[in-house]
XYZ file of N, CA and C in Angstrom:
543
model
N 61.599 44.987 -42.380
C 60.675 44.135 -43.050
C 60.590 42.816 -42.308
N 59.407 42.367 -42.172
C 59.123 41.168 -41.420
C 58.962 39.988 -42.377
N 59.728 38.967 -42.133
C 59.626 37.770 -42.977
C 58.906 36.703 -42.163
N 57.909 36.210 -42.733
C 57.185 35.146 -42.020
C 57.566 33.803 -42.621
N 57.932 32.950 -41.745
C 58.306 31.603 -42.201
C 57.070 30.714 -42.165
N 56.904 30.045 -43.222
C 55.772 29.137 -43.295
C 56.170 27.814 -42.653
N 55.376 27.399 -41.665
C 55.659 26.127 -41.005
C 55.019 25.009 -41.829
N 55.825 24.083 -42.142
C 55.326 22.961 -42.935
C 54.964 21.811 -42.019
N 53.750 21.349 -42.116
C 53.305 20.210 -41.315
C 53.440 18.932 -42.126
N 53.753 17.856 -41.409
C 53.820 16.589 -42.149
C 52.426 16.208 -42.631
N 52.359 15.472 -43.712
C 51.052 15.075 -44.226
C 50.311 14.203 -43.211
N 49.011 14.354 -43.184
C 48.177 13.581 -42.261
C 48.144 12.116 -42.690
N 48.146 11.257 -41.671
C 48.041 9.823 -41.944
C 46.600 9.506 -42.319
N 46.389 8.479 -43.099
C 45.019 8.101 -43.441
C 44.222 7.754 -42.188
N 42.922 7.799 -42.322
C 42.035 7.586 -41.174
C 42.222 6.209 -40.552
N 42.528 5.210 -41.350
C 42.657 3.852 -40.816
C 43.821 3.753 -39.841
N 44.949 4.388 -40.134
C 46.084 4.264 -39.214
C 45.938 5.210 -38.027
N 45.209 6.340 -38.169
C 44.968 7.210 -37.030
C 44.109 6.522 -35.978
N 43.288 5.618 -36.419
C 42.377 4.933 -35.505
C 43.150 4.158 -34.441
N 44.318 3.645 -34.761
C 45.073 2.806 -33.822
C 45.961 3.614 -32.892
N 46.131 4.907 -33.155
C 47.081 5.706 -32.409
C 46.754 5.816 -30.927
N 45.511 6.014 -30.557
C 45.158 6.238 -29.167
C 44.932 4.971 -28.369
N 44.990 3.840 -28.988
C 44.707 2.592 -28.277
C 45.960 2.041 -27.622
N 45.731 1.186 -26.619
C 46.847 0.600 -25.890
C 47.624 -0.379 -26.756
N 46.906 -1.185 -27.514
C 47.559 -2.152 -28.390
C 47.541 -1.634 -29.816
N 48.597 -1.818 -30.513
C 48.624 -1.389 -31.908
C 47.921 -2.421 -32.776
N 47.654 -2.040 -33.992
C 46.942 -2.948 -34.887
C 47.665 -4.280 -35.072
N 48.967 -4.286 -35.279
C 49.625 -5.588 -35.461
C 49.451 -6.520 -34.259
N 49.345 -5.974 -33.050
C 49.188 -6.861 -31.892
C 47.805 -7.509 -31.866
N 46.815 -6.872 -32.498
C 45.502 -7.505 -32.589
C 45.541 -8.712 -33.506
N 46.539 -8.777 -34.340
C 46.710 -9.925 -35.221
C 47.725 -10.905 -34.633
N 48.838 -10.357 -34.110
C 49.916 -11.222 -33.655
C 49.617 -11.937 -32.344
N 48.863 -11.314 -31.449
C 48.550 -11.976 -30.178
C 47.688 -13.219 -30.405
N 46.530 -13.127 -31.119
C 45.782 -14.365 -31.385
C 46.565 -15.347 -32.247
N 47.382 -14.815 -33.179
C 48.207 -15.707 -33.999
C 49.234 -16.455 -33.165
N 49.845 -15.753 -32.201
C 50.805 -16.407 -31.297
C 50.136 -17.439 -30.409
N 48.929 -17.107 -29.933
C 48.173 -18.076 -29.125
C 47.837 -19.304 -29.963
N 47.443 -19.079 -31.220
C 47.131 -20.207 -32.107
C 48.354 -21.097 -32.303
N 49.510 -20.479 -32.542
C 50.732 -21.279 -32.717
C 51.079 -22.060 -31.459
N 50.914 -21.418 -30.299
C 51.216 -22.114 -29.038
C 50.270 -23.293 -28.828
N 48.976 -23.097 -29.082
C 48.014 -24.196 -28.898
C 48.253 -25.318 -29.899
N 48.548 -24.956 -31.151
C 48.861 -25.987 -32.137
C 50.136 -26.732 -31.744
N 51.124 -26.014 -31.238
C 52.360 -26.659 -30.794
C 52.106 -27.637 -29.658
N 51.274 -27.230 -28.688
C 50.926 -28.146 -27.591
C 50.165 -29.364 -28.100
N 49.260 -29.163 -29.050
C 48.495 -30.283 -29.599
C 49.414 -31.263 -30.327
N 50.338 -30.735 -31.121
C 51.275 -31.616 -31.839
C 52.176 -32.347 -30.854
N 52.684 -31.631 -29.841
C 53.533 -32.274 -28.829
C 52.765 -33.371 -28.088
N 51.524 -33.092 -27.693
C 50.720 -34.102 -26.999
C 50.431 -35.309 -27.860
N 50.117 -35.075 -29.135
C 49.846 -36.188 -30.043
C 51.090 -37.040 -30.251
N 52.233 -36.371 -30.456
C 53.470 -37.134 -30.679
C 53.873 -37.916 -29.431
N 53.690 -37.324 -28.252
C 54.011 -38.032 -27.013
C 53.103 -39.237 -26.827
N 51.799 -39.050 -27.044
C 50.875 -40.170 -26.897
C 51.145 -41.251 -27.935
N 51.434 -40.842 -29.178
C 51.723 -41.845 -30.202
C 52.966 -42.642 -29.869
N 53.994 -41.940 -29.367
C 55.222 -42.650 -28.997
C 54.955 -43.647 -27.870
N 54.148 -43.235 -26.883
C 53.819 -44.152 -25.787
C 53.008 -45.340 -26.284
N 52.035 -45.080 -27.169
C 51.214 -46.169 -27.698
C 52.026 -47.112 -28.570
N 52.911 -46.552 -29.380
C 53.743 -47.394 -30.246
C 54.716 -48.216 -29.415
N 55.262 -47.600 -28.361
C 56.166 -48.341 -27.485
C 55.413 -49.471 -26.782
N 54.163 -49.209 -26.358
C 53.371 -50.258 -25.722
C 53.121 -51.399 -26.696
N 52.734 -51.051 -27.940
C 52.436 -52.114 -28.905
C 53.687 -52.892 -29.294
N 54.838 -52.243 -29.256
C 56.076 -52.950 -29.592
C 56.417 -54.002 -28.541
N 56.063 -53.752 -27.292
C 56.376 -54.678 -26.208
C 55.175 -55.510 -25.781
N 54.014 -55.269 -26.393
C 52.785 -55.925 -25.928
C 52.770 -57.411 -26.281
N 52.279 -58.170 -25.329
C 52.082 -59.608 -25.511
C 50.603 -59.874 -25.252
N 49.959 -60.634 -26.132
C 48.536 -60.927 -25.932
C 48.386 -62.294 -25.280
N 47.406 -62.377 -24.419
C 47.121 -63.623 -23.718
C 45.674 -63.596 -23.232
N 45.244 -64.716 -22.710
C 43.909 -64.799 -22.124
C 44.053 -64.715 -20.612
N 43.198 -63.893 -20.000
C 43.243 -63.696 -18.551
C 41.898 -64.081 -17.956
N 41.912 -64.375 -16.660
C 40.699 -64.707 -15.925
C 40.367 -63.530 -15.013
N 39.093 -63.125 -15.011
C 38.658 -62.013 -14.172
C 38.488 -62.507 -12.743
N 39.245 -61.915 -11.802
C 39.113 -62.269 -10.390
C 37.949 -61.533 -9.747
N 37.914 -60.222 -9.916
C 36.805 -59.441 -9.348
C 36.584 -58.191 -10.190
N 35.383 -57.639 -10.067
C 35.009 -56.434 -10.806
C 34.814 -55.303 -9.797
N 35.424 -54.152 -10.091
C 35.375 -52.995 -9.196
C 34.759 -51.808 -9.921
N 34.130 -50.932 -9.141
C 33.626 -49.678 -9.692
C 34.513 -48.553 -9.215
N 34.831 -47.643 -10.109
C 35.642 -46.487 -9.767
C 34.814 -45.450 -9.022
N 35.435 -44.369 -8.589
C 34.705 -43.318 -7.862
C 33.698 -42.624 -8.774
N 32.643 -42.113 -8.162
C 31.602 -41.397 -8.895
C 32.111 -40.012 -9.265
N 32.071 -39.698 -10.534
C 32.534 -38.400 -11.027
C 31.331 -37.521 -11.333
N 31.302 -36.350 -10.722
C 30.199 -35.424 -10.953
C 30.480 -34.619 -12.211
N 29.465 -34.455 -13.006
C 29.567 -33.643 -14.201
C 28.519 -32.554 -14.111
N 28.913 -31.333 -14.300
C 27.997 -30.218 -14.155
C 26.960 -30.187 -15.269
N 27.255 -30.754 -16.428
C 26.347 -30.690 -17.568
C 25.629 -31.998 -17.853
N 25.868 -33.019 -17.096
C 25.224 -34.300 -17.357
C 25.137 -35.127 -16.093
N 24.678 -36.350 -16.236
C 24.552 -37.206 -15.060
C 25.926 -37.651 -14.547
N 26.003 -38.028 -13.280
C 27.276 -38.540 -12.752
C 27.654 -39.845 -13.452
N 28.940 -40.114 -13.537
C 29.411 -41.310 -14.213
C 30.578 -41.922 -13.451
N 30.866 -43.177 -13.752
C 32.000 -43.878 -13.144
C 32.548 -44.887 -14.144
N 33.722 -45.398 -13.848
C 34.345 -46.428 -14.674
C 34.257 -47.767 -13.957
N 34.277 -48.828 -14.742
C 34.239 -50.173 -14.183
C 35.554 -50.869 -14.527
N 36.179 -51.443 -13.519
C 37.482 -52.085 -13.672
C 37.385 -53.558 -13.315
N 38.359 -54.323 -13.780
C 38.452 -55.729 -13.405
C 39.889 -56.031 -13.004
N 40.027 -56.822 -11.964
C 41.339 -57.344 -11.588
C 41.442 -58.704 -12.259
N 42.446 -58.834 -13.127
C 42.604 -60.071 -13.892
C 43.904 -60.752 -13.501
N 43.923 -62.066 -13.684
C 45.164 -62.821 -13.464
C 45.490 -63.586 -14.728
N 46.776 -63.657 -14.992
C 47.250 -64.319 -16.209
C 48.679 -64.779 -15.988
N 49.166 -65.565 -16.907
C 50.539 -66.057 -16.820
C 51.410 -65.222 -17.749
N 52.439 -64.606 -17.169
C 53.378 -63.793 -17.939
C 54.782 -64.327 -17.681
N 55.429 -64.792 -18.720
C 56.787 -65.348 -18.635
C 56.860 -66.473 -17.604
N 55.845 -67.305 -17.559
C 55.828 -68.451 -16.660
C 55.444 -68.135 -15.231
N 55.137 -66.881 -14.911
C 54.765 -66.496 -13.549
C 53.340 -65.961 -13.546
N 52.661 -66.160 -12.425
C 51.313 -65.642 -12.258
C 51.386 -64.133 -12.042
N 50.597 -63.377 -12.806
C 50.603 -61.916 -12.711
C 49.179 -61.409 -12.566
N 49.041 -60.237 -11.959
C 47.746 -59.574 -11.785
C 47.830 -58.184 -12.393
N 46.706 -57.736 -12.931
C 46.635 -56.380 -13.479
C 45.206 -55.876 -13.350
N 45.066 -54.568 -13.360
C 43.743 -53.952 -13.330
C 43.482 -53.347 -14.707
N 42.378 -53.758 -15.324
C 42.031 -53.282 -16.663
C 40.668 -52.593 -16.632
N 40.456 -51.664 -17.532
C 39.175 -50.967 -17.631
C 38.221 -51.817 -18.455
N 37.060 -52.117 -17.867
C 36.028 -52.854 -18.602
C 35.098 -51.903 -19.333
N 34.530 -50.962 -18.599
C 33.597 -49.988 -19.154
C 33.985 -48.614 -18.645
N 34.139 -47.676 -19.555
C 34.480 -46.301 -19.170
C 33.259 -45.418 -19.351
N 33.005 -44.562 -18.379
C 31.923 -43.596 -18.479
C 30.532 -44.166 -18.298
N 30.343 -45.065 -17.349
C 29.011 -45.632 -17.096
C 28.164 -44.630 -16.329
N 26.956 -44.405 -16.794
C 25.997 -43.603 -16.040
C 24.997 -44.571 -15.439
N 24.800 -44.489 -14.147
C 23.937 -45.467 -13.474
C 24.709 -46.756 -13.288
N 24.120 -47.853 -13.710
C 24.784 -49.156 -13.597
C 25.336 -49.559 -14.955
N 26.515 -50.168 -14.944
C 27.120 -50.654 -16.181
C 26.432 -51.956 -16.598
N 26.339 -52.164 -17.886
C 25.800 -53.430 -18.376
C 26.815 -54.528 -18.079
N 26.376 -55.630 -17.504
C 27.328 -56.679 -17.123
C 27.831 -57.463 -18.338
N 28.847 -56.927 -19.003
C 29.431 -57.614 -20.149
C 30.371 -58.726 -19.702
N 30.921 -58.613 -18.506
C 31.874 -59.590 -17.982
C 31.452 -60.001 -16.583
N 31.803 -61.217 -16.216
C 31.502 -61.756 -14.891
C 32.797 -62.248 -14.251
N 32.883 -62.229 -12.922
C 34.055 -62.831 -12.266
C 34.164 -64.308 -12.652
N 35.365 -64.720 -12.932
C 35.606 -66.086 -13.391
C 35.594 -66.202 -14.901
N 35.132 -65.191 -15.591
C 35.099 -65.204 -17.055
C 36.480 -64.935 -17.636
N 36.628 -65.274 -18.895
C 37.909 -65.074 -19.568
C 37.816 -63.872 -20.495
N 38.917 -63.165 -20.588
C 39.003 -61.982 -21.434
C 40.381 -61.957 -22.084
N 40.441 -61.467 -23.317
C 41.718 -61.379 -24.022
C 42.342 -60.017 -23.723
N 43.595 -60.019 -23.274
C 44.287 -58.780 -22.917
C 45.623 -58.679 -23.640
N 46.156 -57.473 -23.661
C 47.527 -57.223 -24.111
C 48.246 -56.589 -22.930
N 49.410 -57.100 -22.599
C 50.182 -56.529 -21.491
C 51.581 -56.215 -21.958
N 52.199 -55.266 -21.278
C 53.559 -54.861 -21.597
C 54.509 -55.891 -21.016
N 55.376 -56.426 -21.850
C 56.299 -57.463 -21.373
C 57.306 -56.919 -20.369
N 57.555 -55.610 -20.374
C 58.490 -55.018 -19.425
C 57.810 -54.598 -18.132
N 56.486 -54.430 -18.157
C 55.721 -54.042 -16.973
C 54.390 -54.785 -17.033
N 54.317 -55.947 -16.413
C 53.150 -56.811 -16.578
C 51.881 -56.244 -15.942
N 51.996 -55.264 -15.056
C 50.794 -54.681 -14.473
C 50.134 -53.680 -15.420
N 50.786 -53.347 -16.531
C 50.231 -52.453 -17.547
C 49.547 -53.313 -18.604
N 48.233 -53.464 -18.458
C 47.482 -54.324 -19.369
C 46.198 -53.641 -19.804
N 45.735 -53.979 -20.993
C 44.482 -53.449 -21.528
C 43.727 -54.579 -22.219
N 42.407 -54.427 -22.284
C 41.574 -55.408 -22.979
C 41.657 -55.142 -24.472
N 41.800 -56.184 -25.276
C 41.842 -55.997 -26.724
C 40.574 -56.509 -27.397
N 39.646 -57.016 -26.633
C 38.368 -57.428 -27.210
C 37.260 -56.823 -26.363
N 36.092 -56.690 -26.912
C 34.988 -56.112 -26.158
C 34.995 -54.607 -26.262
N 34.654 -53.940 -25.150
C 34.520 -52.481 -25.171
C 35.672 -51.791 -24.477
N 36.820 -52.392 -24.425
C 37.970 -51.786 -23.768
C 38.566 -50.672 -24.600
N 39.493 -49.878 -24.035
C 40.061 -48.738 -24.749
C 41.042 -49.123 -25.848
N 41.617 -50.312 -25.791
C 42.626 -50.732 -26.762
C 42.017 -51.796 -27.648
N 41.885 -51.502 -28.922
C 41.277 -52.456 -29.830
C 42.261 -52.899 -30.911
N 43.532 -52.885 -30.592
C 44.525 -53.358 -31.534
C 45.147 -52.256 -32.374
N 44.616 -51.034 -32.335
C 45.226 -49.957 -33.107
C 46.422 -49.408 -32.343
N 47.393 -48.897 -33.078
C 48.592 -48.420 -32.399
C 48.399 -47.027 -31.800
N 47.523 -46.202 -32.393
C 47.337 -44.843 -31.895
C 45.847 -44.544 -31.831
N 45.382 -44.037 -30.711
C 44.004 -43.571 -30.609
C 44.021 -42.096 -30.194
N 42.953 -41.395 -30.525
C 42.916 -39.942 -30.365
C 42.463 -39.578 -28.957
N 43.185 -38.665 -28.341
C 42.861 -38.159 -27.022
C 41.975 -36.921 -27.180
N 40.830 -36.855 -26.487
C 39.959 -35.681 -26.626
C 40.623 -34.367 -26.206
N 41.544 -34.412 -25.258
C 42.249 -33.194 -24.847
C 43.095 -32.625 -25.971
N 43.728 -33.492 -26.744
C 44.540 -33.043 -27.871
C 43.648 -32.439 -28.949
N 42.505 -33.055 -29.183
C 41.562 -32.513 -30.160
C 41.076 -31.134 -29.714
N 40.806 -30.967 -28.423
C 40.346 -29.678 -27.904
C 41.417 -28.603 -28.070
N 42.684 -28.932 -27.827
C 43.763 -27.970 -28.052
C 43.820 -27.539 -29.518
N 43.675 -28.498 -30.418
C 43.716 -28.169 -31.843
C 42.530 -27.292 -32.237
N 41.346 -27.561 -31.697
C 40.168 -26.748 -32.005
C 40.346 -25.321 -31.474
N 40.858 -25.183 -30.245
C 41.099 -23.843 -29.685
C 42.149 -23.102 -30.505
N 43.168 -23.801 -30.959
C 44.177 -23.189 -31.822
C 43.578 -22.721 -33.131
N 42.681 -23.520 -33.696
C 42.021 -23.136 -34.939
C 41.152 -21.897 -34.725
N 40.453 -21.844 -33.589
C 39.620 -20.685 -33.274
C 40.470 -19.418 -33.124
N 41.613 -19.524 -32.442
C 42.501 -18.370 -32.292
C 43.057 -17.939 -33.649
N 43.319 -18.889 -34.531
C 43.803 -18.548 -35.867
C 42.721 -17.829 -36.671
N 41.483 -18.267 -36.549
C 40.371 -17.592 -37.229
C 40.215 -16.170 -36.703
N 40.339 -15.978 -35.398
C 40.248 -14.634 -34.813
C 41.379 -13.753 -35.356
N 42.577 -14.286 -35.448
C 43.701 -13.509 -35.985
C 43.453 -13.135 -37.444
N 42.925 -14.042 -38.227
C 42.660 -13.750 -39.635
C 41.555 -12.708 -39.774
N 40.510 -12.814 -38.954
C 39.444 -11.807 -39.007
C 39.973 -10.433 -38.611
N 40.828 -10.368 -37.596
C 41.424 -9.090 -37.200
C 42.294 -8.518 -38.316
N 42.968 -9.381 -39.035
C 43.816 -8.932 -40.130
C 42.967 -8.377 -41.276
N 41.894 -9.088 -41.611
C 41.067 -8.693 -42.740
C 40.166 -7.506 -42.393
N 39.500 -7.584 -41.256
C 38.533 -6.535 -40.903
C 39.165 -5.344 -40.215
N 40.297 -5.550 -39.602
C 40.994 -4.454 -38.949
C 40.362 -3.989 -37.656
N 39.689 -4.869 -36.948
C 39.085 -4.478 -35.680
C 39.786 -5.131 -34.533
């Protein structure tokens, strides 16, 4: 007498999990890879912001304000932009008295000028600056259109871009989690 053994097959997986079987990356990696990229970009943005804030706070802690005289005005190199007109920065060499000694520093007058900068300052004119008491050549304008207007922390566009890219990667990870694609 011949006995036939019935072979028992394991139950079939649902269609959703079978879909991921033949692919190179598994479903969790479609979520974890963009999520990991988002965490890395957010981490870089936080690190950059904290580093810049520490530098700005350290500058303001040592900053001394004084009035300086503009010796000469210089134009920076022409920067080509693929999406807009070429631009350059305008600088001034200023002289001032720091700790009883004559000091010189280069400060930014106008950043991102397209064409010619508007003449807000003239050689021989006076401008209010803040300089680092430990490094007198590190000075910024605190009045007018200079980058330092008395605030301790200003936002860097590169840090904002890192945070935006991190947010985009997080949205992609969430969509992959919800939609499963």
